[in-house]
Amino acid sequence: MSLMTSYLKRGHTLYTDNWYTSVDLGRKLLEEDTHLVGTFRKNKRHLPKDVMTGSLKKGEFRAKENEDGMTCMKWKDKRDVYLLSTKHSIGFSRTLKRGKEIIKPKIVTDYNNAKAAVDISD
């Protein structure tokens, strides 16, 4: 959290990979008026079992939002993708992939856009 000090309480969003994303971090950041969006490993603590278990077909998802406004989602692309967001509810956006319109969860498109911006700046 010390690295984030100058960004807290300003309404920013922190995008993290599966090493850093956790429910505990999401709660701490929300207390500081800062959002968290990230992928996570399915063995993390405090995640809803009904979202995490079972298999999905490509394009299907399971999601749950808690009383704190945290959304936990499992979405099937080529493989299962696990996401946590304090910024998003369950919603979808249309994107193009190889000239075809596809529908993805908004959490996924926002995370991918943020990740792409970081990759470009590297």
Short mmCIF file of N, CA and C in Angstrom, two decimals:
data_model
loop_
_atom_site.label_atom_id
_atom_site.label_comp_id
_atom_site.label_asym_id
_atom_site.label_seq_id
_atom_site.Cartn_x
_atom_site.Cartn_y
_atom_site.Cartn_z
N MET A 1 0.83 -1.20 0.00
CA MET A 1 0.00 0.00 0.00
C MET A 1 0.86 1.26 0.00
N SER A 2 2.08 1.16 0.50
CA SER A 2 2.91 2.36 0.58
C SER A 2 3.24 2.90 -0.82
N LEU A 3 3.33 2.04 -1.81
CA LEU A 3 3.57 2.50 -3.19
C LEU A 3 2.39 3.27 -3.75
N MET A 4 1.22 3.03 -3.21
CA MET A 4 -0.01 3.64 -3.71
C MET A 4 -0.39 4.93 -2.99
N THR A 5 0.34 5.32 -1.99
CA THR A 5 -0.05 6.43 -1.11
C THR A 5 -0.51 7.67 -1.86
N SER A 6 0.23 8.10 -2.86
CA SER A 6 -0.13 9.34 -3.57
C SER A 6 -1.34 9.16 -4.50
N TYR A 7 -1.79 7.92 -4.71
CA TYR A 7 -2.93 7.66 -5.59
C TYR A 7 -4.22 7.36 -4.83
N LEU A 8 -4.12 7.15 -3.53
CA LEU A 8 -5.29 6.81 -2.73
C LEU A 8 -6.19 8.02 -2.53
N LYS A 9 -7.46 7.74 -2.28
CA LYS A 9 -8.48 8.78 -2.01
C LYS A 9 -8.66 9.75 -3.18
N ARG A 10 -8.38 9.27 -4.40
CA ARG A 10 -8.54 10.12 -5.58
C ARG A 10 -9.42 9.46 -6.64
N GLY A 11 -10.02 8.31 -6.30
CA GLY A 11 -10.92 7.64 -7.23
C GLY A 11 -10.23 6.86 -8.34
N HIS A 12 -8.94 6.59 -8.19
CA HIS A 12 -8.20 5.84 -9.20
C HIS A 12 -8.56 4.36 -9.15
N THR A 13 -8.14 3.63 -10.18
CA THR A 13 -8.33 2.18 -10.25
C THR A 13 -6.97 1.52 -10.39
N LEU A 14 -6.71 0.53 -9.56
CA LEU A 14 -5.49 -0.26 -9.62
C LEU A 14 -5.80 -1.56 -10.35
N TYR A 15 -5.06 -1.84 -11.41
CA TYR A 15 -5.21 -3.09 -12.16
C TYR A 15 -4.05 -4.00 -11.77
N THR A 16 -4.37 -5.23 -11.35
CA THR A 16 -3.34 -6.14 -10.86
C THR A 16 -3.43 -7.49 -11.56
N ASP A 17 -2.31 -8.21 -11.52
CA ASP A 17 -2.32 -9.57 -12.06
C ASP A 17 -2.67 -10.55 -10.94
N ASN A 18 -2.63 -11.83 -11.26
CA ASN A 18 -3.12 -12.83 -10.31
C ASN A 18 -2.24 -13.01 -9.07
N TRP A 19 -1.06 -12.43 -9.06
CA TRP A 19 -0.20 -12.52 -7.88
C TRP A 19 -0.70 -11.59 -6.76
N TYR A 20 -1.21 -10.42 -7.13
CA TYR A 20 -1.56 -9.39 -6.16
C TYR A 20 -3.05 -9.29 -5.83
N THR A 21 -3.92 -9.71 -6.73
CA THR A 21 -5.36 -9.54 -6.54
C THR A 21 -5.88 -10.39 -5.40
N SER A 22 -6.63 -9.77 -4.49
CA SER A 22 -7.26 -10.51 -3.40
C SER A 22 -8.46 -9.72 -2.88
N VAL A 23 -9.36 -10.42 -2.22
CA VAL A 23 -10.52 -9.78 -1.61
C VAL A 23 -10.06 -8.80 -0.53
N ASP A 24 -9.05 -9.19 0.25
CA ASP A 24 -8.54 -8.31 1.31
C ASP A 24 -8.00 -7.00 0.74
N LEU A 25 -7.23 -7.09 -0.35
CA LEU A 25 -6.70 -5.88 -0.98
C LEU A 25 -7.85 -5.02 -1.52
N GLY A 26 -8.84 -5.65 -2.12
CA GLY A 26 -10.00 -4.92 -2.62
C GLY A 26 -10.71 -4.14 -1.52
N ARG A 27 -10.88 -4.77 -0.37
CA ARG A 27 -11.53 -4.09 0.77
C ARG A 27 -10.70 -2.91 1.26
N LYS A 28 -9.39 -3.12 1.39
CA LYS A 28 -8.51 -2.04 1.87
C LYS A 28 -8.52 -0.86 0.91
N LEU A 29 -8.48 -1.15 -0.39
CA LEU A 29 -8.48 -0.06 -1.37
C LEU A 29 -9.82 0.67 -1.38
N LEU A 30 -10.93 -0.05 -1.24
CA LEU A 30 -12.24 0.60 -1.18
C LEU A 30 -12.33 1.58 -0.01
N GLU A 31 -11.73 1.20 1.11
CA GLU A 31 -11.70 2.11 2.27
C GLU A 31 -10.94 3.40 1.94
N GLU A 32 -10.06 3.33 0.94
CA GLU A 32 -9.26 4.49 0.53
C GLU A 32 -9.80 5.13 -0.76
N ASP A 33 -11.07 4.86 -1.09
CA ASP A 33 -11.71 5.42 -2.28
C ASP A 33 -10.92 5.11 -3.55
N THR A 34 -10.42 3.88 -3.63
CA THR A 34 -9.63 3.42 -4.78
C THR A 34 -10.18 2.06 -5.20
N HIS A 35 -10.30 1.84 -6.50
CA HIS A 35 -10.85 0.58 -7.01
C HIS A 35 -9.75 -0.41 -7.35
N LEU A 36 -10.13 -1.67 -7.39
CA LEU A 36 -9.25 -2.77 -7.77
C LEU A 36 -9.92 -3.58 -8.86
N VAL A 37 -9.18 -3.88 -9.92
CA VAL A 37 -9.63 -4.79 -10.97
C VAL A 37 -8.45 -5.71 -11.27
N GLY A 38 -8.68 -7.01 -11.23
CA GLY A 38 -7.58 -7.91 -11.52
C GLY A 38 -7.99 -9.35 -11.69
N THR A 39 -7.08 -10.10 -12.28
CA THR A 39 -7.25 -11.54 -12.37
C THR A 39 -6.79 -12.13 -11.05
N PHE A 40 -7.23 -13.34 -10.76
CA PHE A 40 -6.78 -13.98 -9.54
C PHE A 40 -6.69 -15.48 -9.74
N ARG A 41 -6.00 -16.11 -8.82
CA ARG A 41 -5.87 -17.57 -8.84
C ARG A 41 -7.07 -18.18 -8.13
N LYS A 42 -7.54 -19.28 -8.65
CA LYS A 42 -8.78 -19.84 -8.10
C LYS A 42 -8.64 -20.39 -6.69
N ASN A 43 -7.41 -20.51 -6.19
CA ASN A 43 -7.23 -21.02 -4.83
C ASN A 43 -7.13 -19.90 -3.79
N LYS A 44 -7.41 -18.66 -4.17
CA LYS A 44 -7.39 -17.54 -3.21
C LYS A 44 -8.52 -17.71 -2.19
N ARG A 45 -8.33 -17.11 -1.02
CA ARG A 45 -9.33 -17.21 0.05
C ARG A 45 -10.47 -16.23 -0.17
N HIS A 46 -11.58 -16.50 0.49
CA HIS A 46 -12.76 -15.61 0.55
C HIS A 46 -13.48 -15.46 -0.79
N LEU A 47 -13.44 -16.48 -1.63
CA LEU A 47 -14.13 -16.42 -2.92
C LEU A 47 -15.35 -17.33 -2.89
N PRO A 48 -16.43 -16.93 -3.54
CA PRO A 48 -17.66 -17.74 -3.52
C PRO A 48 -17.49 -19.07 -4.26
N LYS A 49 -17.70 -20.16 -3.55
CA LYS A 49 -17.50 -21.49 -4.14
C LYS A 49 -18.43 -21.75 -5.32
N ASP A 50 -19.65 -21.21 -5.29
CA ASP A 50 -20.57 -21.46 -6.40
C ASP A 50 -20.12 -20.77 -7.68
N VAL A 51 -19.29 -19.76 -7.59
CA VAL A 51 -18.72 -19.12 -8.78
C VAL A 51 -17.49 -19.89 -9.25
N MET A 52 -16.70 -20.37 -8.31
CA MET A 52 -15.41 -20.96 -8.63
C MET A 52 -15.50 -22.39 -9.15
N THR A 53 -16.51 -23.14 -8.77
CA THR A 53 -16.56 -24.56 -9.12
C THR A 53 -17.37 -24.80 -10.39
N GLY A 54 -17.21 -25.99 -10.94
CA GLY A 54 -17.96 -26.38 -12.13
C GLY A 54 -17.29 -25.93 -13.40
N SER A 55 -17.71 -26.54 -14.49
CA SER A 55 -17.11 -26.21 -15.79
C SER A 55 -18.06 -25.33 -16.60
N LEU A 56 -17.46 -24.55 -17.49
CA LEU A 56 -18.21 -23.64 -18.35
C LEU A 56 -17.85 -23.90 -19.81
N LYS A 57 -18.76 -23.58 -20.70
CA LYS A 57 -18.47 -23.60 -22.13
C LYS A 57 -17.95 -22.23 -22.53
N LYS A 58 -17.25 -22.17 -23.64
CA LYS A 58 -16.67 -20.91 -24.10
C LYS A 58 -17.75 -19.82 -24.19
N GLY A 59 -17.44 -18.67 -23.59
CA GLY A 59 -18.36 -17.54 -23.59
C GLY A 59 -19.28 -17.49 -22.39
N GLU A 60 -19.38 -18.59 -21.62
CA GLU A 60 -20.23 -18.61 -20.43
C GLU A 60 -19.50 -17.99 -19.24
N PHE A 61 -20.26 -17.59 -18.24
CA PHE A 61 -19.67 -17.01 -17.04
C PHE A 61 -20.51 -17.34 -15.82
N ARG A 62 -19.89 -17.18 -14.67
CA ARG A 62 -20.57 -17.19 -13.37
C ARG A 62 -20.04 -15.98 -12.62
N ALA A 63 -20.91 -15.31 -11.91
CA ALA A 63 -20.46 -14.12 -11.17
C ALA A 63 -21.33 -13.90 -9.96
N LYS A 64 -20.76 -13.19 -9.01
CA LYS A 64 -21.49 -12.84 -7.80
C LYS A 64 -20.94 -11.52 -7.29
N GLU A 65 -21.86 -10.68 -6.80
CA GLU A 65 -21.46 -9.40 -6.22
C GLU A 65 -21.80 -9.43 -4.73
N ASN A 66 -20.85 -9.01 -3.89
CA ASN A 66 -21.12 -9.02 -2.45
C ASN A 66 -21.64 -7.67 -1.96
N GLU A 67 -21.91 -7.59 -0.68
CA GLU A 67 -22.50 -6.37 -0.10
C GLU A 67 -21.55 -5.18 -0.13
N ASP A 68 -20.25 -5.43 -0.31
CA ASP A 68 -19.27 -4.34 -0.41
C ASP A 68 -19.17 -3.78 -1.83
N GLY A 69 -19.87 -4.42 -2.78
CA GLY A 69 -19.79 -3.99 -4.17
C GLY A 69 -18.65 -4.63 -4.93
N MET A 70 -18.14 -5.74 -4.41
CA MET A 70 -17.07 -6.47 -5.08
C MET A 70 -17.67 -7.55 -5.96
N THR A 71 -17.26 -7.60 -7.22
CA THR A 71 -17.75 -8.60 -8.15
C THR A 71 -16.66 -9.63 -8.41
N CYS A 72 -17.02 -10.89 -8.23
CA CYS A 72 -16.13 -12.02 -8.50
C CYS A 72 -16.70 -12.75 -9.71
N MET A 73 -15.85 -13.00 -10.71
CA MET A 73 -16.34 -13.61 -11.95
C MET A 73 -15.41 -14.70 -12.45
N LYS A 74 -16.02 -15.76 -12.95
CA LYS A 74 -15.32 -16.80 -13.68
C LYS A 74 -15.89 -16.77 -15.09
N TRP A 75 -15.03 -16.60 -16.09
CA TRP A 75 -15.46 -16.50 -17.48
C TRP A 75 -14.63 -17.45 -18.31
N LYS A 76 -15.26 -18.13 -19.23
CA LYS A 76 -14.55 -19.11 -20.07
C LYS A 76 -14.23 -18.49 -21.41
N ASP A 77 -12.94 -18.36 -21.70
CA ASP A 77 -12.47 -17.97 -23.03
C ASP A 77 -11.81 -19.22 -23.58
N LYS A 78 -10.53 -19.18 -23.88
CA LYS A 78 -9.83 -20.42 -24.24
C LYS A 78 -9.69 -21.29 -23.00
N ARG A 79 -9.54 -20.64 -21.86
CA ARG A 79 -9.47 -21.33 -20.57
C ARG A 79 -10.26 -20.50 -19.57
N ASP A 80 -10.40 -20.99 -18.37
CA ASP A 80 -11.12 -20.24 -17.34
C ASP A 80 -10.32 -19.00 -16.95
N VAL A 81 -11.02 -17.88 -16.84
CA VAL A 81 -10.42 -16.61 -16.41
C VAL A 81 -11.16 -16.18 -15.15
N TYR A 82 -10.42 -15.88 -14.11
CA TYR A 82 -11.00 -15.48 -12.83
C TYR A 82 -10.69 -14.00 -12.60
N LEU A 83 -11.73 -13.21 -12.34
CA LEU A 83 -11.56 -11.77 -12.17
C LEU A 83 -12.28 -11.27 -10.92
N LEU A 84 -11.69 -10.23 -10.34
CA LEU A 84 -12.28 -9.57 -9.18
C LEU A 84 -12.29 -8.08 -9.47
N SER A 85 -13.41 -7.42 -9.17
CA SER A 85 -13.51 -5.99 -9.41
C SER A 85 -14.33 -5.30 -8.33
N THR A 86 -13.82 -4.17 -7.87
CA THR A 86 -14.60 -3.31 -6.98
C THR A 86 -15.21 -2.16 -7.77
N LYS A 87 -14.93 -2.13 -9.07
CA LYS A 87 -15.38 -1.04 -9.94
C LYS A 87 -16.61 -1.43 -10.77
N HIS A 88 -16.75 -2.69 -11.10
CA HIS A 88 -17.77 -3.16 -12.04
C HIS A 88 -18.86 -3.96 -11.36
N SER A 89 -20.05 -3.84 -11.91
CA SER A 89 -21.12 -4.80 -11.66
C SER A 89 -21.06 -5.80 -12.80
N ILE A 90 -22.00 -6.69 -12.86
CA ILE A 90 -22.03 -7.67 -13.94
C ILE A 90 -22.62 -6.99 -15.17
N GLY A 91 -21.78 -6.76 -16.17
CA GLY A 91 -22.22 -6.10 -17.39
C GLY A 91 -21.37 -6.58 -18.56
N PHE A 92 -21.81 -6.25 -19.76
CA PHE A 92 -21.14 -6.76 -20.96
C PHE A 92 -20.84 -5.64 -21.94
N SER A 93 -19.86 -5.89 -22.80
CA SER A 93 -19.54 -4.95 -23.87
C SER A 93 -19.28 -5.72 -25.15
N ARG A 94 -19.49 -5.04 -26.25
CA ARG A 94 -19.27 -5.66 -27.57
C ARG A 94 -17.89 -5.25 -28.07
N THR A 95 -17.14 -6.24 -28.56
CA THR A 95 -15.82 -5.97 -29.12
C THR A 95 -15.68 -6.73 -30.43
N LEU A 96 -14.68 -6.37 -31.19
CA LEU A 96 -14.39 -7.07 -32.44
C LEU A 96 -13.18 -7.96 -32.25
N LYS A 97 -13.27 -9.17 -32.78
CA LYS A 97 -12.15 -10.10 -32.77
C LYS A 97 -12.10 -10.75 -34.15
N ARG A 98 -11.05 -10.43 -34.89
CA ARG A 98 -10.89 -10.93 -36.27
C ARG A 98 -12.11 -10.59 -37.13
N GLY A 99 -12.60 -9.37 -36.96
CA GLY A 99 -13.71 -8.89 -37.76
C GLY A 99 -15.09 -9.35 -37.31
N LYS A 100 -15.15 -10.18 -36.28
CA LYS A 100 -16.44 -10.65 -35.77
C LYS A 100 -16.75 -9.95 -34.45
N GLU A 101 -18.02 -9.60 -34.29
CA GLU A 101 -18.44 -8.99 -33.04
C GLU A 101 -18.66 -10.08 -31.99
N ILE A 102 -18.04 -9.89 -30.84
CA ILE A 102 -18.25 -10.82 -29.74
C ILE A 102 -18.63 -10.03 -28.49
N ILE A 103 -19.28 -10.70 -27.57
CA ILE A 103 -19.70 -10.07 -26.32
C ILE A 103 -18.84 -10.63 -25.20
N LYS A 104 -18.23 -9.70 -24.44
CA LYS A 104 -17.39 -10.08 -23.31
C LYS A 104 -17.86 -9.34 -22.07
N PRO A 105 -17.58 -9.90 -20.90
CA PRO A 105 -17.87 -9.15 -19.68
C PRO A 105 -17.07 -7.84 -19.66
N LYS A 106 -17.69 -6.78 -19.19
CA LYS A 106 -17.05 -5.46 -19.12
C LYS A 106 -15.76 -5.51 -18.29
N ILE A 107 -15.75 -6.31 -17.25
CA ILE A 107 -14.54 -6.45 -16.44
C ILE A 107 -13.38 -6.91 -17.31
N VAL A 108 -13.63 -7.88 -18.19
CA VAL A 108 -12.58 -8.44 -19.05
C VAL A 108 -12.06 -7.39 -20.02
N THR A 109 -12.96 -6.67 -20.69
CA THR A 109 -12.50 -5.68 -21.67
C THR A 109 -11.74 -4.54 -21.00
N ASP A 110 -12.19 -4.07 -19.84
CA ASP A 110 -11.47 -3.01 -19.13
C ASP A 110 -10.10 -3.50 -18.68
N TYR A 111 -10.03 -4.71 -18.13
CA TYR A 111 -8.76 -5.26 -17.68
C TYR A 111 -7.80 -5.41 -18.86
N ASN A 112 -8.28 -5.95 -19.97
CA ASN A 112 -7.43 -6.13 -21.15
C ASN A 112 -6.93 -4.80 -21.69
N ASN A 113 -7.79 -3.78 -21.72
CA ASN A 113 -7.37 -2.45 -22.19
C ASN A 113 -6.30 -1.86 -21.28
N ALA A 114 -6.46 -2.00 -19.98
CA ALA A 114 -5.46 -1.48 -19.04
C ALA A 114 -4.14 -2.25 -19.17
N LYS A 115 -4.23 -3.55 -19.33
CA LYS A 115 -3.03 -4.38 -19.48
C LYS A 115 -2.30 -4.03 -20.77
N ALA A 116 -3.05 -3.79 -21.85
CA ALA A 116 -2.44 -3.42 -23.13
C ALA A 116 -1.70 -2.09 -23.01
N ALA A 117 -2.26 -1.14 -22.27
CA ALA A 117 -1.61 0.16 -22.09
C ALA A 117 -0.29 0.00 -21.34
N VAL A 118 -0.25 -0.89 -20.36
CA VAL A 118 1.00 -1.14 -19.63
C VAL A 118 2.02 -1.79 -20.54
N ASP A 119 1.59 -2.77 -21.35
CA ASP A 119 2.50 -3.44 -22.27
C ASP A 119 3.12 -2.47 -23.26
N ILE A 120 2.34 -1.50 -23.74
CA ILE A 120 2.84 -0.51 -24.69
C ILE A 120 3.89 0.37 -24.03
N SER A 121 3.67 0.74 -22.77
CA SER A 121 4.61 1.64 -22.08
C SER A 121 5.90 0.93 -21.69
N ASP A 122 5.91 -0.39 -21.66
CA ASP A 122 7.15 -1.13 -21.35
C ASP A 122 8.07 -0.97 -22.51
#
